Amino acid sequence: MSLFAAASASAFSVGIFILEPHAMVENGRVTGAAVEYLRDHIAPEMGEPVEFVGPRPFPRLLEEFEEGQYDALLLISRSPERASRFVYPRDPYAMLVSGLLVPAGSLPDPVTSATQLRGLRIGYTAAMRPGFMRDPSLTYDLVNAPSATLINFRKYREGRIDAVFNPDRNALLYRLHRTKGLKPSAVVTIAGTGEGMYTVFHPKLPRRYVESYEKALDKVRRELPYQTLLQRYMNR
């Protein structure tokens, strides 16, 4: 139950979807670099306990958020359309660069145009596609599930898709190093990408929570840059 829905709510509710290694479930427990960053570093500075809800498929997560089921969402990029519906803090806590999992040596790194990708069947989730990745000539295979990346890796291993797109190349590298039975593969960068990732807030949440978050994030980023924490997960 969200803070704005009930004054008696005991924790700040944050909806999540799976984006390894930022947010994931291990041994039945929600974990990941972004989860730890908010739960163990930012929230204590705010003086607010955090309750993570999910994971949910991304479209469902957005629907439930707009219905008021959560106070905030983790790992959300910014667009004019989203900025009109959600409350964004002043700064992102991380910058993510998009990537593509492909057979080793099949594409240049970085990929610079949609022309290089035509004819490929590309697995992806409901996350935003940047720049030329929205070209209508490209062929996508959409998966809407909390475990979308795992499903796409399995389909790639079985030859049912030719590539896997993710708005964060780190998510592909993380899973690539933990997946057996793949043909020789590489993660190439999508040129011109770089999205800020935010914790976003429901518009009915009192403004003081957003201001408290911004102040806490400023302090935590000076003491522990997000990339430092993320690297610990990448190296596990």
Tab-separated table of C-alpha atoms in Angstrom:
chain	number	residue	atom	x	y	z
A	1	MET	CA	0.000	0.000	0.000
A	2	SER	CA	1.428	3.362	-0.982
A	3	LEU	CA	2.236	6.251	1.334
A	4	PHE	CA	-0.209	8.600	-0.341
A	5	ALA	CA	-2.989	5.967	-0.200
A	6	ALA	CA	-2.746	5.376	3.543
A	7	ALA	CA	-1.094	7.471	6.201
A	8	SER	CA	-0.458	4.323	8.216
A	9	ALA	CA	1.771	2.747	5.567
A	10	SER	CA	4.915	1.529	7.272
A	11	ALA	CA	7.316	1.561	4.326
A	12	PHE	CA	8.064	3.465	1.160
A	13	SER	CA	6.835	1.125	-1.607
A	14	VAL	CA	8.959	0.767	-4.746
A	15	GLY	CA	7.891	-1.313	-7.740
A	16	ILE	CA	10.579	-3.168	-9.670
A	17	PHE	CA	11.136	-5.164	-12.832
A	18	ILE	CA	14.122	-7.414	-13.468
A	19	LEU	CA	17.155	-5.769	-15.031
A	20	GLU	CA	20.266	-7.678	-14.033
A	21	PRO	CA	22.477	-6.832	-12.224
A	22	HIS	CA	20.580	-3.727	-11.094
A	23	ALA	CA	17.410	-5.451	-9.857
A	24	MET	CA	16.857	-9.212	-9.702
A	25	VAL	CA	15.728	-12.070	-7.478
A	26	GLU	CA	18.192	-14.523	-5.947
A	27	ASN	CA	17.113	-17.305	-3.578
A	28	GLY	CA	13.693	-15.706	-3.314
A	29	ARG	CA	15.110	-12.321	-2.274
A	30	VAL	CA	15.058	-9.072	-4.212
A	31	THR	CA	18.630	-7.903	-4.732
A	32	GLY	CA	20.869	-6.067	-7.202
A	33	ALA	CA	22.981	-2.939	-7.364
A	34	ALA	CA	20.085	-0.481	-7.730
A	35	VAL	CA	18.098	-2.256	-5.034
A	36	GLU	CA	21.042	-2.131	-2.638
A	37	TYR	CA	21.799	1.492	-3.537
A	38	LEU	CA	18.294	2.610	-2.604
A	39	ARG	CA	17.650	0.246	0.309
A	40	ASP	CA	21.013	0.375	2.090
A	41	HIS	CA	22.347	3.821	1.206
A	42	ILE	CA	19.735	6.322	0.003
A	43	ALA	CA	16.732	5.255	2.107
A	44	PRO	CA	18.658	5.405	5.417
A	45	GLU	CA	19.680	8.972	4.552
A	46	MET	CA	16.012	9.741	3.914
A	47	GLY	CA	14.997	8.087	7.169
A	48	GLU	CA	12.491	5.913	5.290
A	49	PRO	CA	12.265	2.107	5.256
A	50	VAL	CA	11.793	0.704	1.747
A	51	GLU	CA	9.534	-2.123	0.612
A	52	PHE	CA	10.237	-3.531	-2.864
A	53	VAL	CA	7.237	-4.925	-4.727
A	54	GLY	CA	7.636	-7.282	-7.671
A	55	PRO	CA	9.214	-8.072	-9.931
A	56	ARG	CA	6.515	-7.341	-12.499
A	57	PRO	CA	6.545	-7.356	-16.314
A	58	PHE	CA	7.382	-3.784	-17.306
A	59	PRO	CA	4.010	-2.834	-18.900
A	60	ARG	CA	2.120	-4.162	-15.880
A	61	LEU	CA	4.472	-2.302	-13.541
A	62	LEU	CA	3.691	1.013	-15.248
A	63	GLU	CA	-0.055	0.337	-15.140
A	64	GLU	CA	-0.005	-0.493	-11.450
A	65	PHE	CA	2.139	2.539	-10.690
A	66	GLU	CA	-0.321	4.861	-12.408
A	67	GLU	CA	-3.119	3.228	-10.409
A	68	GLY	CA	-1.298	4.258	-7.243
A	69	GLN	CA	-0.106	0.854	-6.067
A	70	TYR	CA	3.482	2.062	-5.509
A	71	ASP	CA	5.068	5.279	-4.300
A	72	ALA	CA	8.008	4.997	-6.696
A	73	LEU	CA	9.546	2.917	-9.477
A	74	LEU	CA	13.151	1.854	-9.822
A	75	LEU	CA	15.214	1.936	-13.043
A	76	ILE	CA	13.114	4.283	-15.189
A	77	SER	CA	14.510	6.284	-18.099
A	78	ARG	CA	13.168	9.726	-18.961
A	79	SER	CA	11.019	10.754	-21.899
A	80	PRO	CA	8.726	13.766	-22.405
A	81	GLU	CA	5.697	11.479	-22.227
A	82	ARG	CA	6.796	9.874	-18.957
A	83	ALA	CA	7.835	13.217	-17.488
A	84	SER	CA	4.246	14.420	-18.006
A	85	ARG	CA	2.900	11.509	-15.923
A	86	PHE	CA	5.568	10.834	-13.298
A	87	VAL	CA	7.688	12.966	-10.979
A	88	TYR	CA	11.397	12.765	-11.766
A	89	PRO	CA	14.068	13.810	-9.276
A	90	ARG	CA	16.652	16.345	-10.334
A	91	ASP	CA	19.383	13.825	-11.199
A	92	PRO	CA	19.632	10.222	-12.379
A	93	TYR	CA	21.669	7.850	-10.257
A	94	ALA	CA	23.204	6.066	-13.247
A	95	MET	CA	23.781	6.341	-16.991
A	96	LEU	CA	23.121	3.249	-19.099
A	97	VAL	CA	24.404	2.568	-22.620
A	98	SER	CA	22.401	0.216	-24.861
A	99	GLY	CA	23.837	-3.035	-26.158
A	100	LEU	CA	23.160	-5.971	-28.435
A	101	LEU	CA	24.151	-9.606	-27.927
A	102	VAL	CA	25.242	-11.075	-31.266
A	103	PRO	CA	27.469	-13.877	-32.608
A	104	ALA	CA	31.122	-12.918	-32.148
A	105	GLY	CA	32.492	-10.970	-35.113
A	106	SER	CA	29.127	-10.562	-36.835
A	107	LEU	CA	28.743	-6.821	-36.244
A	108	PRO	CA	31.056	-3.853	-35.717
A	109	ASP	CA	31.350	-2.310	-32.270
A	110	PRO	CA	29.695	0.123	-32.010
A	111	VAL	CA	26.712	-0.470	-34.267
A	112	THR	CA	25.959	2.862	-35.920
A	113	SER	CA	22.828	2.375	-38.063
A	114	ALA	CA	19.675	0.310	-38.510
A	115	THR	CA	21.021	-0.822	-41.888
A	116	GLN	CA	23.554	-3.031	-40.099
A	117	LEU	CA	20.717	-4.820	-38.260
A	118	ARG	CA	18.253	-5.463	-41.050
A	119	GLY	CA	17.436	-9.101	-41.550
A	120	LEU	CA	18.093	-9.968	-37.895
A	121	ARG	CA	15.369	-11.129	-35.550
A	122	ILE	CA	16.063	-9.213	-32.349
A	123	GLY	CA	14.764	-10.270	-28.948
A	124	TYR	CA	13.851	-7.477	-26.539
A	125	THR	CA	11.573	-6.509	-23.668
A	126	ALA	CA	9.117	-3.635	-23.400
A	127	ALA	CA	11.864	-1.163	-22.474
A	128	MET	CA	12.331	1.959	-24.571
A	129	ARG	CA	14.323	1.543	-27.791
A	130	PRO	CA	16.662	4.465	-28.449
A	131	GLY	CA	17.449	6.236	-31.700
A	132	PHE	CA	17.757	4.060	-34.783
A	133	MET	CA	16.648	0.994	-32.794
A	134	ARG	CA	13.107	2.295	-33.403
A	135	ASP	CA	13.531	2.030	-37.179
A	136	PRO	CA	10.405	0.298	-38.581
A	137	SER	CA	12.525	-1.865	-40.874
A	138	LEU	CA	13.923	-3.805	-37.899
A	139	THR	CA	12.358	-7.083	-36.797
A	140	TYR	CA	11.717	-7.591	-33.092
A	141	ASP	CA	10.569	-10.508	-30.983
A	142	LEU	CA	8.875	-9.072	-27.892
A	143	VAL	CA	8.874	-10.833	-24.515
A	144	ASN	CA	6.773	-9.439	-21.663
A	145	ALA	CA	7.736	-11.347	-18.529
A	146	PRO	CA	9.725	-10.654	-15.363
A	147	SER	CA	12.375	-13.085	-16.672
A	148	ALA	CA	12.464	-11.602	-20.196
A	149	THR	CA	16.262	-11.497	-20.455
A	150	LEU	CA	16.582	-15.151	-19.439
A	151	ILE	CA	13.907	-16.096	-21.965
A	152	ASN	CA	15.667	-14.138	-24.713
A	153	PHE	CA	19.004	-15.764	-23.930
A	154	ARG	CA	17.391	-19.182	-24.169
A	155	LYS	CA	15.795	-18.311	-27.513
A	156	TYR	CA	19.145	-16.970	-28.750
A	157	ARG	CA	20.934	-20.158	-27.655
A	158	GLU	CA	18.300	-22.251	-29.467
A	159	GLY	CA	18.651	-20.199	-32.665
A	160	ARG	CA	15.110	-18.810	-32.523
A	161	ILE	CA	16.384	-15.210	-32.548
A	162	ASP	CA	19.583	-13.724	-33.978
A	163	ALA	CA	20.353	-11.077	-31.349
A	164	VAL	CA	19.202	-9.727	-27.977
A	165	PHE	CA	18.724	-6.011	-27.352
A	166	ASN	CA	18.875	-4.439	-23.908
A	167	PRO	CA	18.892	-0.748	-22.930
A	168	ASP	CA	21.845	-1.576	-20.673
A	169	ARG	CA	24.803	-3.434	-22.122
A	170	ASN	CA	25.857	-4.380	-18.573
A	171	ALA	CA	22.736	-6.531	-18.277
A	172	LEU	CA	23.803	-8.487	-21.366
A	173	LEU	CA	27.398	-8.856	-20.178
A	174	TYR	CA	26.220	-10.019	-16.764
A	175	ARG	CA	24.010	-12.728	-18.241
A	176	LEU	CA	26.511	-13.666	-20.995
A	177	HIS	CA	29.146	-14.580	-18.401
A	178	ARG	CA	26.608	-16.746	-16.552
A	179	THR	CA	25.042	-18.627	-19.461
A	180	LYS	CA	26.406	-21.956	-20.629
A	181	GLY	CA	26.042	-23.488	-24.063
A	182	LEU	CA	26.119	-20.302	-26.114
A	183	LYS	CA	27.943	-20.081	-29.406
A	184	PRO	CA	30.849	-17.587	-29.283
A	185	SER	CA	29.121	-14.259	-28.706
A	186	ALA	CA	29.842	-10.618	-27.994
A	187	VAL	CA	27.990	-7.596	-26.651
A	188	VAL	CA	28.267	-4.616	-28.993
A	189	THR	CA	27.355	-1.043	-28.094
A	190	ILE	CA	24.570	0.898	-29.811
A	191	ALA	CA	26.163	4.179	-30.903
A	192	GLY	CA	24.659	7.418	-29.642
A	193	THR	CA	22.923	5.897	-26.626
A	194	GLY	CA	23.216	6.875	-23.002
A	195	GLU	CA	20.102	7.035	-20.862
A	196	GLY	CA	19.870	8.390	-17.347
A	197	MET	CA	18.187	5.938	-14.976
A	198	TYR	CA	15.974	7.349	-12.245
A	199	THR	CA	13.897	6.437	-9.266
A	200	VAL	CA	10.590	8.103	-10.236
A	201	PHE	CA	7.743	9.080	-7.937
A	202	HIS	CA	3.970	9.069	-8.147
A	203	PRO	CA	2.520	12.572	-8.648
A	204	LYS	CA	0.247	12.200	-5.588
A	205	LEU	CA	3.179	11.540	-3.283
A	206	PRO	CA	3.954	14.579	-1.093
A	207	ARG	CA	6.776	16.625	-2.583
A	208	ARG	CA	8.854	16.327	0.593
A	209	TYR	CA	9.674	12.710	-0.243
A	210	VAL	CA	11.153	13.696	-3.595
A	211	GLU	CA	13.156	16.492	-1.998
A	212	SER	CA	14.415	14.129	0.690
A	213	TYR	CA	15.449	11.630	-1.985
A	214	GLU	CA	17.313	14.287	-3.966
A	215	LYS	CA	19.235	15.407	-0.898
A	216	ALA	CA	20.091	11.831	0.067
A	217	LEU	CA	21.185	10.935	-3.477
A	218	ASP	CA	23.515	13.951	-3.609
A	219	LYS	CA	25.270	12.803	-0.447
A	220	VAL	CA	25.420	9.093	-1.346
A	221	ARG	CA	26.790	9.734	-4.844
A	222	ARG	CA	29.730	11.631	-3.365
A	223	GLU	CA	30.539	8.822	-0.944
A	224	LEU	CA	29.705	5.821	-3.155
A	225	PRO	CA	29.301	6.359	-6.914
A	226	TYR	CA	26.738	3.965	-8.323
A	227	GLN	CA	29.234	2.588	-10.839
A	228	THR	CA	31.456	1.440	-7.969
A	229	LEU	CA	28.646	-0.574	-6.434
A	230	LEU	CA	27.556	-1.912	-9.839
A	231	GLN	CA	31.034	-3.189	-10.577
A	232	ARG	CA	30.940	-5.359	-7.464
A	233	TYR	CA	27.939	-7.162	-8.884
A	234	MET	CA	29.506	-7.461	-12.333
A	235	ASN	CA	32.607	-9.074	-10.814
A	236	ARG	CA	30.797	-11.628	-8.654
